[in-house]
Amino acid sequence: MMLAVAGCGPAEPSPYQPDNTLPGIEGYELVWHDEFNEGKKPDTSNWSYEHGFVRNEELQWYQSDNTRIENGRLVIEGRRERVKNEFHDSTSLDWRKHRPFAEYTSSSINTRGKQSFQYGIVEVRARIDTARGLWPAIWMLGTHPERGWPANGEIDIMEYYRVNGEPSILANAAWADEEHNPIWDDEKIPFEQFLENDPEWPEKYHTWKMKWDEERIRLFLDDQLLNEIDLAETLNPDGFNPFHQPHYILLNLAIGANGGDPSGTDFPKQYEVDYVRVYQERNDS
């Protein structure tokens, strides 16, 4: 998922209060989580919204209206609706400004400047809609935006979109080559494989997990290892390793672009997140 939006500097994280009622992981402690059990909107001390046309020449206009908390889950809703582009400039060659209207809306939220993590386990339980045109994602970006994408690093814990027209689940990481283009360590699993094992897969919640340490990143879906990234190989040309720095979390539902043509899809569509949990190795000393 290419990035085309300027970042901001890190801010002090919100105070974390441990919750001993949540399940633990042996050898790890829960350092931050959001269960989406309180309020009607995501907690702004943890989450920020993206706004407008953002990346990849996608079709949706990102806005906060499409995000809510409902029945203990985060709901990001994709809608077919016409919205005026408030940044419209007919003389601009920038696709974000040249389009006078958006025909779809959705939301993208992130923890940039509020919560960031280096190493540990990130676990997200979610239900994704697999209709044509949708591109849901759980991903992370490095906290030094001055380096630019992809030199700052990207980890795609989950992406769902169409690869050569075929619906696929993806688990990836990206860094930079000498031309500042992305080098991808990616895994693309045809979605048909999951449907063969469980025809009701799209109706269910599933757990995506990243295990990250100094040597590697491992990406899992329902405890099935999808991809393992050797961090000895992820060096930018200047020697900087973007995966030896903190990253922040993004949750979004894109429409169009890699997701395919949504024109024949019935809307609204919902991407639902039950929780986000971050664990780090316990330091008993």
Coordinates of N, CA and C in Angstrom, one line a residue, residues 74-224:
L74 N -15.1 -1.7 16.2 CA -14.9 -0.6 15.3 C -15.5 -0.9 13.9
V75 N -16.3 -0.1 13.4 CA -16.9 -0.3 12.1 C -16.5 0.8 11.2
I76 N -15.8 0.4 10.1 CA -15.4 1.4 9.0 C -16.3 1.0 7.8
E77 N -17.1 2.0 7.4 CA -18.1 1.8 6.4 C -17.8 2.4 5.1
G78 N -17.8 1.6 4.0 CA -17.6 2.2 2.7 C -19.0 2.4 2.1
R79 N -19.1 3.6 1.5 CA -20.4 4.0 0.9 C -20.3 4.5 -0.5
R80 N -21.3 4.3 -1.3 CA -21.4 5.0 -2.6 C -22.2 6.2 -2.4
E81 N -21.5 7.4 -2.4 CA -22.1 8.7 -2.2 C -21.2 9.7 -2.9
R82 N -21.8 10.8 -3.4 CA -21.1 11.8 -4.1 C -20.7 12.9 -3.1
V83 N -19.4 13.2 -3.0 CA -18.9 14.2 -2.1 C -18.0 15.2 -2.9
K84 N -18.2 16.5 -2.7 CA -17.4 17.5 -3.3 C -16.0 17.5 -2.8
N85 N -15.1 17.6 -3.7 CA -13.6 17.6 -3.3 C -13.3 19.1 -2.9
E86 N -13.2 19.3 -1.7 CA -12.9 20.7 -1.1 C -11.6 21.2 -1.6
F87 N -10.7 20.4 -2.1 CA -9.4 20.8 -2.5 C -9.3 20.9 -4.1
H88 N -10.5 20.9 -4.7 CA -10.5 20.8 -6.2 C -9.8 22.0 -6.9
D89 N -9.0 21.7 -7.8 CA -8.3 22.7 -8.7 C -8.2 22.1 -10.1
S90 N -9.0 22.6 -11.0 CA -9.1 22.0 -12.3 C -7.8 22.1 -13.1
T91 N -6.9 23.0 -12.7 CA -5.6 23.2 -13.4 C -4.5 22.3 -12.8
S92 N -4.8 21.7 -11.7 CA -3.8 20.9 -11.1 C -3.6 19.5 -11.8
L93 N -2.4 19.0 -11.9 CA -2.1 17.7 -12.4 C -2.1 16.6 -11.3
D94 N -2.3 17.1 -10.0 CA -2.4 16.2 -8.9 C -3.8 15.5 -8.9
W95 N -3.8 14.2 -8.9 CA -5.1 13.5 -9.0 C -6.0 13.9 -7.8
R96 N -5.4 14.2 -6.6 CA -6.1 14.5 -5.4 C -6.9 15.8 -5.6
K97 N -6.4 16.7 -6.4 CA -7.0 18.0 -6.6 C -7.8 18.1 -7.9
H98 N -7.4 17.3 -8.9 CA -8.0 17.4 -10.2 C -9.5 16.9 -10.2
R99 N -9.7 15.9 -9.4 CA -11.1 15.3 -9.4 C -12.1 16.3 -8.7
P100 N -13.1 16.7 -9.3 CA -14.1 17.6 -8.7 C -14.9 16.9 -7.6
F101 N -15.2 15.6 -7.7 CA -16.0 14.9 -6.8 C -15.4 13.5 -6.5
A102 N -15.8 13.0 -5.4 CA -15.6 11.5 -5.1 C -17.0 10.9 -5.2
E103 N -17.0 9.6 -5.7 CA -18.2 8.9 -5.8 C -18.4 7.9 -4.7
Y104 N -17.4 7.7 -3.9 CA -17.4 6.8 -2.7 C -16.7 7.5 -1.5
T105 N -17.1 7.0 -0.3 CA -16.5 7.5 0.9 C -16.2 6.3 1.8
S106 N -15.2 6.6 2.7 CA -14.8 5.5 3.6 C -14.0 6.2 4.7
S107 N -13.3 5.4 5.5 CA -12.4 6.0 6.6 C -11.1 5.3 6.7
S108 N -10.1 6.0 7.2 CA -8.8 5.5 7.5 C -8.3 6.2 8.8
I109 N -8.0 5.3 9.8 CA -7.6 5.8 11.1 C -6.2 5.3 11.4
N110 N -5.4 6.1 12.2 CA -4.1 5.6 12.5 C -3.6 6.2 13.9
T111 N -2.6 5.6 14.4 CA -2.1 6.0 15.7 C -0.8 6.9 15.6
R112 N -0.6 7.5 14.5 CA 0.6 8.3 14.3 C 0.7 9.4 15.3
G113 N 1.9 9.5 15.9 CA 2.1 10.6 16.9 C 1.4 10.3 18.3
K114 N 0.7 9.2 18.4 CA 0.0 8.9 19.6 C 0.3 7.5 20.2
Q115 N 0.5 6.5 19.4 CA 0.9 5.2 19.9 C 1.8 4.6 18.8
S116 N 3.0 4.2 19.2 CA 4.0 3.6 18.3 C 4.7 2.5 19.0
F117 N 5.2 1.5 18.3 CA 5.8 0.3 18.9 C 7.0 -0.2 18.1
Q118 N 8.0 -0.7 18.8 CA 9.1 -1.4 18.2 C 9.3 -2.8 18.8
Y119 N 9.1 -3.8 17.9 CA 9.1 -5.2 18.3 C 7.9 -5.6 19.1
G120 N 7.8 -6.9 19.2 CA 6.6 -7.5 20.0 C 5.6 -8.2 19.1
I121 N 4.4 -8.2 19.6 CA 3.3 -8.9 18.9 C 2.2 -7.9 18.7
V122 N 1.7 -7.8 17.5 CA 0.5 -7.0 17.2 C -0.6 -8.0 16.8
E123 N -1.7 -7.9 17.5 CA -2.8 -8.9 17.2 C -4.1 -8.1 16.9
V124 N -4.8 -8.4 15.8 CA -6.0 -7.7 15.4 C -7.0 -8.8 15.0
R125 N -8.2 -8.7 15.6 CA -9.3 -9.6 15.3 C -10.3 -8.8 14.5
A126 N -10.6 -9.2 13.3 CA -11.4 -8.4 12.4 C -12.2 -9.3 11.4
R127 N -13.3 -8.7 10.9 CA -14.0 -9.3 9.8 C -14.0 -8.4 8.6
I128 N -13.6 -8.9 7.5 CA -13.5 -8.1 6.2 C -14.6 -8.6 5.2
D129 N -15.1 -7.6 4.5 CA -16.0 -7.8 3.4 C -15.1 -8.1 2.1
T130 N -15.4 -9.1 1.4 CA -14.5 -9.5 0.3 C -15.2 -9.2 -1.1
A131 N -16.1 -8.3 -1.1 CA -16.8 -7.9 -2.3 C -15.8 -7.2 -3.3
R132 N -16.1 -7.2 -4.6 CA -15.3 -6.6 -5.6 C -15.2 -5.1 -5.3
G133 N -14.0 -4.6 -5.4 CA -13.8 -3.1 -5.3 C -13.2 -2.7 -3.9
L134 N -13.3 -3.7 -2.9 CA -12.9 -3.3 -1.6 C -11.4 -3.7 -1.3
W135 N -10.7 -2.9 -0.5 CA -9.3 -3.1 -0.2 C -9.1 -2.7 1.3
P136 N -9.5 -3.6 2.2 CA -9.3 -3.4 3.6 C -7.8 -3.7 4.0
A137 N -7.3 -3.1 5.1 CA -5.9 -3.3 5.4 C -5.7 -3.1 6.9
I138 N -4.7 -3.8 7.4 CA -4.1 -3.6 8.8 C -2.6 -3.4 8.5
W139 N -2.1 -2.2 8.7 CA -0.7 -2.0 8.4 C 0.0 -1.1 9.3
M140 N 1.3 -0.9 9.1 CA 2.2 -0.1 10.0 C 3.2 0.7 9.1
L141 N 3.5 1.9 9.6 CA 4.5 2.7 9.0 C 5.5 3.2 10.0
G142 N 6.8 3.4 9.6 CA 7.8 3.9 10.5 C 7.5 5.4 11.0
T143 N 8.1 5.7 12.1 CA 7.8 7.0 12.7 C 8.8 8.1 12.4
H144 N 9.5 8.0 11.3 CA 10.4 9.0 10.8 C 10.0 9.4 9.4
P145 N 8.9 10.2 9.3 CA 8.3 10.5 8.0 C 9.3 11.3 7.1
E146 N 10.3 12.0 7.7 CA 11.2 12.8 6.8 C 11.9 11.9 5.8
R147 N 12.0 10.6 6.1 CA 12.7 9.7 5.2 C 11.9 9.4 4.0
G148 N 10.6 9.6 4.1 CA 9.7 9.3 2.9 C 9.4 7.8 2.8
W149 N 8.4 7.6 2.0 CA 8.0 6.2 1.7 C 8.7 5.8 0.4
P150 N 9.3 4.6 0.3 CA 9.2 3.5 1.2 C 10.4 3.3 2.2
A151 N 11.3 4.3 2.1 CA 12.5 4.2 3.0 C 12.2 4.2 4.4
N152 N 11.0 4.7 4.8 CA 10.6 4.7 6.2 C 10.0 3.3 6.6
G153 N 9.8 2.4 5.7 CA 9.3 1.1 6.0 C 7.8 1.0 6.1
E154 N 7.3 -0.1 5.6 CA 5.9 -0.5 5.7 C 5.7 -1.9 6.0
I155 N 4.8 -2.3 6.9 CA 4.5 -3.6 7.2 C 3.0 -3.8 7.0
D156 N 2.6 -4.7 6.1 CA 1.2 -5.0 5.9 C 0.8 -6.3 6.6
I157 N 0.3 -6.1 7.7 CA -0.2 -7.3 8.5 C -1.3 -8.0 7.8
M158 N -2.2 -7.2 7.2 CA -3.3 -7.8 6.3 C -3.6 -6.8 5.2
E159 N -3.7 -7.3 4.0 CA -4.3 -6.6 2.9 C -5.2 -7.6 2.2
Y160 N -6.3 -7.2 1.7 CA -7.1 -8.0 0.8 C -7.4 -7.2 -0.5
Y161 N -7.0 -7.7 -1.6 CA -7.3 -7.1 -2.9 C -7.1 -8.0 -4.0
R162 N -7.2 -7.6 -5.2 CA -7.1 -8.4 -6.4 C -5.8 -8.3 -7.0
V163 N -5.1 -9.5 -7.2 CA -3.8 -9.6 -7.8 C -4.1 -10.3 -9.2
N164 N -3.8 -9.5 -10.3 CA -4.1 -10.0 -11.6 C -5.6 -10.5 -11.7
G165 N -6.5 -9.7 -11.1 CA -7.9 -10.0 -11.1 C -8.3 -11.1 -10.1
E166 N -7.4 -11.7 -9.4 CA -7.8 -12.8 -8.5 C -7.8 -12.3 -7.1
P167 N -8.9 -12.4 -6.3 CA -9.0 -12.0 -4.9 C -7.9 -12.7 -4.1
S168 N -7.2 -11.9 -3.3 CA -6.0 -12.5 -2.6 C -5.9 -11.9 -1.2
I169 N -5.3 -12.7 -0.3 CA -4.9 -12.1 1.0 C -3.4 -11.9 0.9
L170 N -2.9 -10.8 1.4 CA -1.5 -10.4 1.3 C -0.9 -10.2 2.7
A171 N 0.4 -10.5 2.8 CA 1.2 -10.2 4.0 C 2.6 -9.8 3.5
N172 N 2.9 -8.5 3.8 CA 4.1 -7.9 3.1 C 4.9 -7.0 4.0
A173 N 6.1 -6.7 3.5 CA 6.9 -5.6 4.0 C 7.6 -4.9 2.9
A174 N 7.9 -3.6 3.0 CA 8.5 -2.9 1.9 C 9.6 -1.9 2.5
W175 N 10.7 -1.7 1.8 CA 11.7 -0.8 2.1 C 12.2 -0.2 0.7
A176 N 13.3 0.5 0.7 CA 13.7 1.3 -0.5 C 14.9 0.7 -1.2
D177 N 14.9 0.9 -2.5 CA 16.1 0.6 -3.3 C 16.8 1.9 -3.6
E178 N 17.9 1.8 -4.4 CA 18.7 3.0 -4.7 C 17.9 4.1 -5.4
E179 N 16.9 3.8 -6.1 CA 16.1 4.8 -6.8 C 14.9 5.2 -6.0
H180 N 14.9 4.8 -4.7 CA 13.8 5.2 -3.8 C 12.5 4.5 -4.2
N181 N 12.6 3.4 -4.9 CA 11.4 2.6 -5.3 C 11.3 1.5 -4.2
P182 N 10.1 0.9 -4.0 CA 9.9 -0.1 -3.0 C 10.5 -1.5 -3.4
I183 N 11.2 -2.1 -2.4 CA 11.5 -3.5 -2.5 C 10.5 -4.2 -1.6
W184 N 9.8 -5.2 -2.2 CA 8.7 -5.9 -1.5 C 9.2 -7.3 -1.1
D185 N 9.0 -7.7 0.1 CA 8.9 -9.1 0.5 C 7.5 -9.4 0.8
D186 N 6.8 -10.0 -0.2 CA 5.4 -10.1 -0.1 C 4.9 -11.5 -0.3
E187 N 3.8 -11.8 0.2 CA 3.2 -13.1 0.0 C 1.7 -12.9 -0.4
K188 N 1.3 -13.5 -1.5 CA 0.0 -13.3 -2.0 C -0.7 -14.7 -2.1
I189 N -1.7 -14.9 -1.2 CA -2.4 -16.2 -1.2 C -3.7 -16.0 -1.8
P190 N -4.0 -16.8 -2.9 CA -5.3 -16.7 -3.5 C -6.4 -17.0 -2.5
F191 N -7.4 -16.1 -2.5 CA -8.5 -16.2 -1.5 C -9.3 -17.5 -1.6
E192 N -9.3 -18.1 -2.8 CA -10.0 -19.3 -3.0 C -9.5 -20.4 -2.1
Q193 N -8.2 -20.4 -1.7 CA -7.7 -21.4 -0.8 C -8.4 -21.3 0.6
F194 N -8.7 -20.1 1.0 CA -9.4 -20.0 2.3 C -10.9 -20.4 2.2
L195 N -11.5 -20.1 1.0 CA -12.9 -20.6 0.8 C -13.0 -22.1 0.7
E196 N -12.0 -22.7 0.1 CA -12.0 -24.2 0.0 C -12.1 -24.8 1.4
N197 N -11.3 -24.2 2.3 CA -11.3 -24.8 3.7 C -12.5 -24.4 4.5
D198 N -13.1 -23.2 4.2 CA -14.3 -22.8 4.9 C -15.1 -21.8 4.0
P199 N -16.2 -22.4 3.4 CA -17.0 -21.5 2.5 C -17.6 -20.3 3.2
E200 N -17.7 -20.4 4.5 CA -18.3 -19.2 5.3 C -17.2 -18.3 5.8
W201 N -16.0 -18.4 5.3 CA -14.9 -17.6 5.8 C -15.2 -16.1 5.9
P202 N -15.9 -15.5 4.8 CA -16.1 -14.1 4.9 C -17.1 -13.6 5.9
E203 N -17.9 -14.5 6.4 CA -18.9 -14.1 7.4 C -18.3 -14.1 8.8
K204 N -17.1 -14.6 9.0 CA -16.5 -14.8 10.3 C -15.4 -13.8 10.6
Y205 N -15.1 -13.6 11.9 CA -14.0 -12.9 12.4 C -12.7 -13.8 12.3
H206 N -11.6 -13.1 12.0 CA -10.3 -13.8 11.9 C -9.3 -13.0 12.7
T207 N -8.2 -13.7 13.1 CA -7.2 -13.0 13.8 C -5.9 -12.9 13.0
W208 N -5.5 -11.7 12.8 CA -4.2 -11.4 12.1 C -3.2 -11.1 13.2
K209 N -1.9 -11.6 13.1 CA -0.9 -11.4 14.1 C 0.4 -11.2 13.4
M210 N 1.2 -10.2 14.0 CA 2.6 -10.0 13.6 C 3.4 -10.3 14.8
K211 N 4.5 -11.1 14.7 CA 5.5 -11.3 15.7 C 6.8 -10.7 15.1
W212 N 7.4 -9.7 15.8 CA 8.4 -8.8 15.3 C 9.6 -8.8 16.3
D213 N 10.8 -9.1 15.9 CA 11.9 -8.9 16.8 C 13.1 -8.4 15.9
E214 N 14.3 -8.3 16.5 CA 15.4 -7.7 15.8 C 15.8 -8.4 14.5
E215 N 15.4 -9.7 14.4 CA 15.9 -10.6 13.3 C 14.9 -10.8 12.3
R216 N 13.6 -10.8 12.6 CA 12.6 -11.1 11.6 C 11.2 -10.6 12.0
I217 N 10.4 -10.5 10.9 CA 8.9 -10.2 11.1 C 8.2 -11.4 10.6
R218 N 7.3 -12.0 11.4 CA 6.5 -13.1 10.9 C 5.0 -12.7 11.0
L219 N 4.3 -13.0 9.9 CA 2.9 -12.6 9.8 C 2.0 -13.8 9.7
F220 N 1.0 -13.8 10.5 CA 0.1 -14.9 10.7 C -1.4 -14.5 10.4
L221 N -2.1 -15.5 10.0 CA -3.6 -15.4 9.9 C -4.2 -16.7 10.5
D222 N -4.9 -16.5 11.6 CA -5.5 -17.6 12.4 C -4.4 -18.6 12.7
D223 N -3.3 -18.1 13.1 CA -2.1 -18.9 13.5 C -1.4 -19.7 12.4
Q224 N -1.8 -19.4 11.2 CA -1.1 -19.9 10.0 C -0.1 -18.9 9.5

